[in-house]
Every structure is written in structure tokens, then in C-alpha cells.
Amino acid sequence: MKDLRWMAGAGKARWTPAEMMWMAGYAARTEPARGVLSELWVTAVALKDAAGEIFVLVGADVIAVPIAVGDVVADRVRKKFPGMKRGNFCFNASHTHYGPEIRMDKVPFFRIPEEYARKIEGAAERLAGAMVEAIVMALEGMAEARLFARKGEVGFARNRRAQGEGITDHEVPVLEVRGEDGKVRAVVFGYACHNTCMDPQDRMYSSDWAGEARRLIEEKWPGAVGVFVTGCGADQNPDPRGMQELSLKYGAELAAAIGRVMDGEGIELGAKLRVANGEARLEMVPVTSEWIEEGLASDDRGRRTKAEYLKKRLDRGEVLETSYPGPMQVVALGEELLMVMMSGETVVDWAHKFKGEFGDGAKRVWVAGYCNDMYGYVPTKRVQEEGGYEGGRATLWSWLPSAWTGSVEERVTGVVRDLVKQVSSNSSI
């Protein structure tokens, strides 16, 4: 048995709005939320190694965690806990499509009425407050612990771009935090799939299948906190979907899979923590006046709305962005677990790419998306060449002036490889 040198704590806070807000995730909605199906939560786990290095992982039932929200939260926590590093926080969004919109930039694309647009900043502040509450609870509750890496599997995700089976990632990575008394204190778990089980017009606040799995986990291990981390599920949907009952069904399947692997031995993690952060400078295709004029005359509503948005910006004298710094983060827990925490909405190819490149018999690799910032889809070269929504069309509903150039995969891969080298004790990796 390894020495009990990890310190760990967990916390949670509810952030379900008290009022009915405009909901995120579907541009087709024309009305606000109408009720609560399940509560929206923020959960957090704080880890400290034998040398005093700290890592805080936060999971939130929200469509996205913009970098500005993460900055505010980290700054508030660091005032209470001086000495903590901004780069040692990771904020992951469950990407539920049944929570309130917290991004002002979505107003023109989702055609959000002014009375609801005025409430967006308040919702973002409520989320930030809940994040701080959960993190502080986790940091103040740290005690000696043992960490175990486990791996299960469920099969309800399907590649929505494919006619047949398509590329999926059915792995369920699990990080168990167990107190020195043997009790489970936290269960961090992931899966690569959209939280989109229900009809968009149900308009009910819900944490969907991920939240149901978390509820069941916390029910099975009283006192434990479940932290869900979304995988590279940008092109993955639950199948079938469209009913509230399926949300409960998939959540139960996921919780059962976690329960099975928790009954096994697991891989215990040495108490050494290393975190590295970097930015992948993602370049955009230049926007031309011809593209805007064609868009203004288009019958394609998404294309026309985007052209109107860009024209208004140019008429105000603004300069359109030509690139964006996508934050990337790599975390090594002992020599046994490597976590690649990617920003943006990442397609499933990334999980297979990095697990194949960095994993071996002694090291587990956990690849997540939706971490630390949300600015749009992050496709691989294959997906870009195929085109479609994830390949570039999704930018029509985004503040991004245009789609990425073909250098995305090369740039992201280069940054992630460099970060892996930084956290690795084996410089040959």
C-alpha cells in the first residue's frame, strides 16, 4: 500500500436559478424555461500532493464555462487561499442543454428577447458564486486520502455524424478519492457524449443523464461527492434520445458501470502532482466583404444572422478576430494517470489520438473536452475535411468570425505534446 500522502477534499453547491431563464443549447427554442426536472449543481474536488502542490477540478451543470467566469472564480478563491496558482484550477462544463444561458454573445444567434438577455449576467454571477462555494468547501475539507484510477464502459453514445456505428469512445474513466478511514469521499467520472436526452421544447431545467449518474453515486456512497467531467463528445449523442425516461436510464447505466469497477482493486496513484498549461493559437479563415454580402442575401437563416452580426461589428469600426488562444491543460497524478484537459467542444477523435499516443500498460490517459473555456468546436483535420456542423458550420451560431483554418489539429497537438513533456518524469515521452 502506498503512503497516505495525498490530501483531498470535496464540495458541492446548487445553482439552479430561482426564476425561469432563457435556456442554452438549442437555437430553435422560442420560449424560456418552464420548470425544474432536476437540480443544477457545481461539484469540486481539491487534491494536494506530498510537496504541497494543489489541483482543483470543478464540474458544473452548465452549457459552458467561459474563461472569464473561471478567472473570476479563481481570483476569489485565491484571495481566501493565498499562494494558489491560477493554472491549477480546471473548470469543466457538463454541457447540459437544459440549463440557463450564461453567455451574452449568444443573444443575437439564439434571438434571445431583451427581457431575458438582461438576466444572463446575473445567471453567470450565480454560477460563479456556487463554484466558489464548492471549491472553498473542498479546500477547507482536505484530509489524508488515497487515490485510485479505474475504468469502466457504457454504450449509449453514438457518433451523430455517421450513418452507421461511427467513431465513439465508450470508456468511463473513474478517479476514486478514499479517506484514510476507507470511506469514499469523491468519485470523479467521465463519458464522451452530449447531455441531450430530452426534447428541446420540454424546457425543463435538468442535469440530464450525467446528473442522474452523480445522484446515484452519491446515494450509493453517502457523504461522497460525484464530479462529472465531460469527455470529447462534440460529435456524440445519446441514442436513442428524446424522452425524460432515457435520461434516467442512461444515468443508471453509467452509475452501475462505475459501481462495478469500484468493486475492483483499481490502480493506486502515487502522491505526486504536476500541472502544465498552455495555449493553442487557433487561426480563422479570413472573412471577406463578398462572404458577408452573400450571407445578407441568403435564404439560410443561420448564414444570414451571422452576416448581419459581422456587418454590425464592422459598421461600429471593430476589427474582426483572426485567431483565438485555446487553453490546454495537462495534469499528471503520480506516474499512473495523465489527464489531458482540452478547451472548446472537442470531437471524439482527440480522445483516441491522445490515448493512443500517451498511454501504455502502466499509464492511464483521460482526455476531456469543455475545460477552462468554451469558444466553439475543435475538430480534427478529418472532421474539417468531411465538413458539416462540427467541421465548420457551427460557427454560424457563434461570435467567432469564421471557421478555423486547416492548422487546428497540428497546433493543438503540438501544444498538448509540449505540456505532456512538462509534466512527465520521463523526458522521452
PDB file of C-alpha atoms in Angstrom, residues 79-194:
ATOM      1  CA  LYS A  79      -7.915  35.765  -2.106  1.00  0.00           C
ATOM      2  CA  LYS A  80      -9.090  33.322   0.534  1.00  0.00           C
ATOM      3  CA  PHE A  81      -6.238  30.867  -0.082  1.00  0.00           C
ATOM      4  CA  PRO A  82      -3.138  32.941  -0.938  1.00  0.00           C
ATOM      5  CA  GLY A  83      -0.417  31.157  -2.853  1.00  0.00           C
ATOM      6  CA  MET A  84      -2.673  29.125  -5.105  1.00  0.00           C
ATOM      7  CA  LYS A  85      -1.881  29.287  -8.816  1.00  0.00           C
ATOM      8  CA  ARG A  86      -4.466  30.261 -11.430  1.00  0.00           C
ATOM      9  CA  GLY A  87      -3.290  27.439 -13.670  1.00  0.00           C
ATOM     10  CA  ASN A  88      -4.036  24.797 -11.061  1.00  0.00           C
ATOM     11  CA  PHE A  89      -7.800  25.150 -11.477  1.00  0.00           C
ATOM     12  CA  CYS A  90      -9.775  23.210 -14.063  1.00  0.00           C
ATOM     13  CA  PHE A  91     -13.405  24.126 -14.809  1.00  0.00           C
ATOM     14  CA  ASN A  92     -15.392  21.548 -16.762  1.00  0.00           C
ATOM     15  CA  ALA A  93     -18.923  22.000 -18.119  1.00  0.00           C
ATOM     16  CA  SER A  94     -21.290  19.035 -18.331  1.00  0.00           C
ATOM     17  CA  HIS A  95     -22.659  20.759 -21.452  1.00  0.00           C
ATOM     18  CA  THR A  96     -26.233  20.113 -20.395  1.00  0.00           C
ATOM     19  CA  HIS A  97     -28.653  21.646 -22.872  1.00  0.00           C
ATOM     20  CA  TYR A  98     -31.225  22.166 -20.118  1.00  0.00           C
ATOM     21  CA  GLY A  99     -29.725  24.964 -18.073  1.00  0.00           C
ATOM     22  CA  PRO A 100     -29.819  28.763 -18.363  1.00  0.00           C
ATOM     23  CA  GLU A 101     -27.791  30.624 -20.948  1.00  0.00           C
ATOM     24  CA  ILE A 102     -24.870  32.443 -19.301  1.00  0.00           C
ATOM     25  CA  ARG A 103     -23.138  33.784 -22.446  1.00  0.00           C
ATOM     26  CA  MET A 104     -24.122  37.256 -23.631  1.00  0.00           C
ATOM     27  CA  ASP A 105     -22.564  36.630 -27.050  1.00  0.00           C
ATOM     28  CA  LYS A 106     -25.339  34.115 -27.815  1.00  0.00           C
ATOM     29  CA  VAL A 107     -28.089  36.744 -27.709  1.00  0.00           C
ATOM     30  CA  PRO A 108     -28.174  37.566 -31.448  1.00  0.00           C
ATOM     31  CA  PHE A 109     -27.730  33.974 -32.590  1.00  0.00           C
ATOM     32  CA  PHE A 110     -30.364  32.483 -30.295  1.00  0.00           C
ATOM     33  CA  ARG A 111     -32.589  35.546 -30.777  1.00  0.00           C
ATOM     34  CA  ILE A 112     -32.959  35.920 -27.029  1.00  0.00           C
ATOM     35  CA  PRO A 113     -35.565  38.578 -26.103  1.00  0.00           C
ATOM     36  CA  GLU A 114     -34.187  41.625 -24.298  1.00  0.00           C
ATOM     37  CA  GLU A 115     -36.039  40.902 -21.051  1.00  0.00           C
ATOM     38  CA  TYR A 116     -34.192  37.590 -20.790  1.00  0.00           C
ATOM     39  CA  ALA A 117     -30.903  38.861 -22.164  1.00  0.00           C
ATOM     40  CA  ARG A 118     -30.784  41.286 -19.205  1.00  0.00           C
ATOM     41  CA  LYS A 119     -30.758  38.303 -16.830  1.00  0.00           C
ATOM     42  CA  ILE A 120     -27.772  36.499 -18.366  1.00  0.00           C
ATOM     43  CA  GLU A 121     -25.070  38.307 -16.399  1.00  0.00           C
ATOM     44  CA  GLY A 122     -26.935  37.585 -13.177  1.00  0.00           C
ATOM     45  CA  ALA A 123     -27.052  33.887 -14.030  1.00  0.00           C
ATOM     46  CA  ALA A 124     -23.314  33.863 -14.720  1.00  0.00           C
ATOM     47  CA  GLU A 125     -22.707  35.508 -11.349  1.00  0.00           C
ATOM     48  CA  ARG A 126     -24.888  32.900  -9.628  1.00  0.00           C
ATOM     49  CA  LEU A 127     -22.820  30.159 -11.261  1.00  0.00           C
ATOM     50  CA  ALA A 128     -19.569  31.818 -10.186  1.00  0.00           C
ATOM     51  CA  GLY A 129     -20.813  32.115  -6.618  1.00  0.00           C
ATOM     52  CA  ALA A 130     -21.713  28.427  -6.497  1.00  0.00           C
ATOM     53  CA  MET A 131     -18.319  27.496  -7.894  1.00  0.00           C
ATOM     54  CA  VAL A 132     -16.537  29.469  -5.200  1.00  0.00           C
ATOM     55  CA  GLU A 133     -18.722  27.863  -2.533  1.00  0.00           C
ATOM     56  CA  ALA A 134     -17.973  24.321  -3.754  1.00  0.00           C
ATOM     57  CA  ILE A 135     -14.240  24.965  -4.106  1.00  0.00           C
ATOM     58  CA  VAL A 136     -13.890  26.551  -0.673  1.00  0.00           C
ATOM     59  CA  MET A 137     -15.743  23.590   0.832  1.00  0.00           C
ATOM     60  CA  ALA A 138     -13.332  21.212  -0.903  1.00  0.00           C
ATOM     61  CA  LEU A 139     -10.207  23.102   0.159  1.00  0.00           C
ATOM     62  CA  GLU A 140     -11.316  23.534   3.749  1.00  0.00           C
ATOM     63  CA  GLY A 141     -12.249  19.873   3.987  1.00  0.00           C
ATOM     64  CA  MET A 142      -8.960  18.403   2.799  1.00  0.00           C
ATOM     65  CA  ALA A 143      -7.736  15.398   4.762  1.00  0.00           C
ATOM     66  CA  GLU A 144      -5.411  12.453   4.109  1.00  0.00           C
ATOM     67  CA  ALA A 145      -6.638  10.280   1.270  1.00  0.00           C
ATOM     68  CA  ARG A 146      -5.758   7.577  -1.232  1.00  0.00           C
ATOM     69  CA  LEU A 147      -6.479   7.939  -4.943  1.00  0.00           C
ATOM     70  CA  PHE A 148      -7.375   5.131  -7.344  1.00  0.00           C
ATOM     71  CA  ALA A 149      -7.779   5.162 -11.122  1.00  0.00           C
ATOM     72  CA  ARG A 150     -10.407   2.852 -12.591  1.00  0.00           C
ATOM     73  CA  LYS A 151     -12.022   2.290 -15.983  1.00  0.00           C
ATOM     74  CA  GLY A 152     -15.481   1.097 -16.977  1.00  0.00           C
ATOM     75  CA  GLU A 153     -17.647   1.171 -20.087  1.00  0.00           C
ATOM     76  CA  VAL A 154     -21.173   2.055 -21.230  1.00  0.00           C
ATOM     77  CA  GLY A 155     -22.544   2.121 -24.747  1.00  0.00           C
ATOM     78  CA  PHE A 156     -25.336   4.673 -25.137  1.00  0.00           C
ATOM     79  CA  ALA A 157     -23.303   7.266 -27.092  1.00  0.00           C
ATOM     80  CA  ARG A 158     -23.420   7.241 -30.879  1.00  0.00           C
ATOM     81  CA  ASN A 159     -21.492   9.275 -33.429  1.00  0.00           C
ATOM     82  CA  ARG A 160     -24.088  11.676 -34.834  1.00  0.00           C
ATOM     83  CA  ARG A 161     -22.021  12.361 -37.969  1.00  0.00           C
ATOM     84  CA  ALA A 162     -22.029   8.725 -39.079  1.00  0.00           C
ATOM     85  CA  GLN A 163     -24.669   6.752 -40.949  1.00  0.00           C
ATOM     86  CA  GLY A 164     -23.616   3.575 -39.171  1.00  0.00           C
ATOM     87  CA  GLU A 165     -21.669   2.970 -35.962  1.00  0.00           C
ATOM     88  CA  GLY A 166     -19.044   5.665 -36.480  1.00  0.00           C
ATOM     89  CA  ILE A 167     -16.225   6.537 -34.097  1.00  0.00           C
ATOM     90  CA  THR A 168     -17.142   6.514 -30.397  1.00  0.00           C
ATOM     91  CA  ASP A 169     -15.395   6.433 -27.037  1.00  0.00           C
ATOM     92  CA  HIS A 170     -17.368   4.271 -24.629  1.00  0.00           C
ATOM     93  CA  GLU A 171     -14.745   4.303 -21.892  1.00  0.00           C
ATOM     94  CA  VAL A 172     -15.800   5.553 -18.455  1.00  0.00           C
ATOM     95  CA  PRO A 173     -12.711   6.865 -16.631  1.00  0.00           C
ATOM     96  CA  VAL A 174     -13.033   6.995 -12.851  1.00  0.00           C
ATOM     97  CA  LEU A 175     -10.921   8.621 -10.154  1.00  0.00           C
ATOM     98  CA  GLU A 176     -11.821   7.466  -6.651  1.00  0.00           C
ATOM     99  CA  VAL A 177     -10.843   9.508  -3.607  1.00  0.00           C
ATOM    100  CA  ARG A 178     -10.925   7.397  -0.471  1.00  0.00           C
ATOM    101  CA  GLY A 179     -10.325   8.697   3.047  1.00  0.00           C
ATOM    102  CA  GLU A 180      -7.896   7.098   5.463  1.00  0.00           C
ATOM    103  CA  ASP A 181     -10.942   5.570   7.150  1.00  0.00           C
ATOM    104  CA  GLY A 182     -11.688   3.666   3.941  1.00  0.00           C
ATOM    105  CA  LYS A 183     -14.794   5.666   3.074  1.00  0.00           C
ATOM    106  CA  VAL A 184     -15.306   7.022  -0.441  1.00  0.00           C
ATOM    107  CA  ARG A 185     -15.052  10.821  -0.316  1.00  0.00           C
ATOM    108  CA  ALA A 186     -15.328  11.657  -4.023  1.00  0.00           C
ATOM    109  CA  VAL A 187     -15.924   9.911  -7.331  1.00  0.00           C
ATOM    110  CA  VAL A 188     -14.716  11.761 -10.418  1.00  0.00           C
ATOM    111  CA  PHE A 189     -16.089  10.173 -13.599  1.00  0.00           C
ATOM    112  CA  GLY A 190     -16.375  10.947 -17.284  1.00  0.00           C
ATOM    113  CA  TYR A 191     -18.011   9.951 -20.540  1.00  0.00           C
ATOM    114  CA  ALA A 192     -17.871  11.303 -24.084  1.00  0.00           C
ATOM    115  CA  CYS A 193     -21.444  12.184 -25.011  1.00  0.00           C
ATOM    116  CA  HIS A 194     -23.806  15.153 -25.215  1.00  0.00           C
TER     117      HIS A 194
END
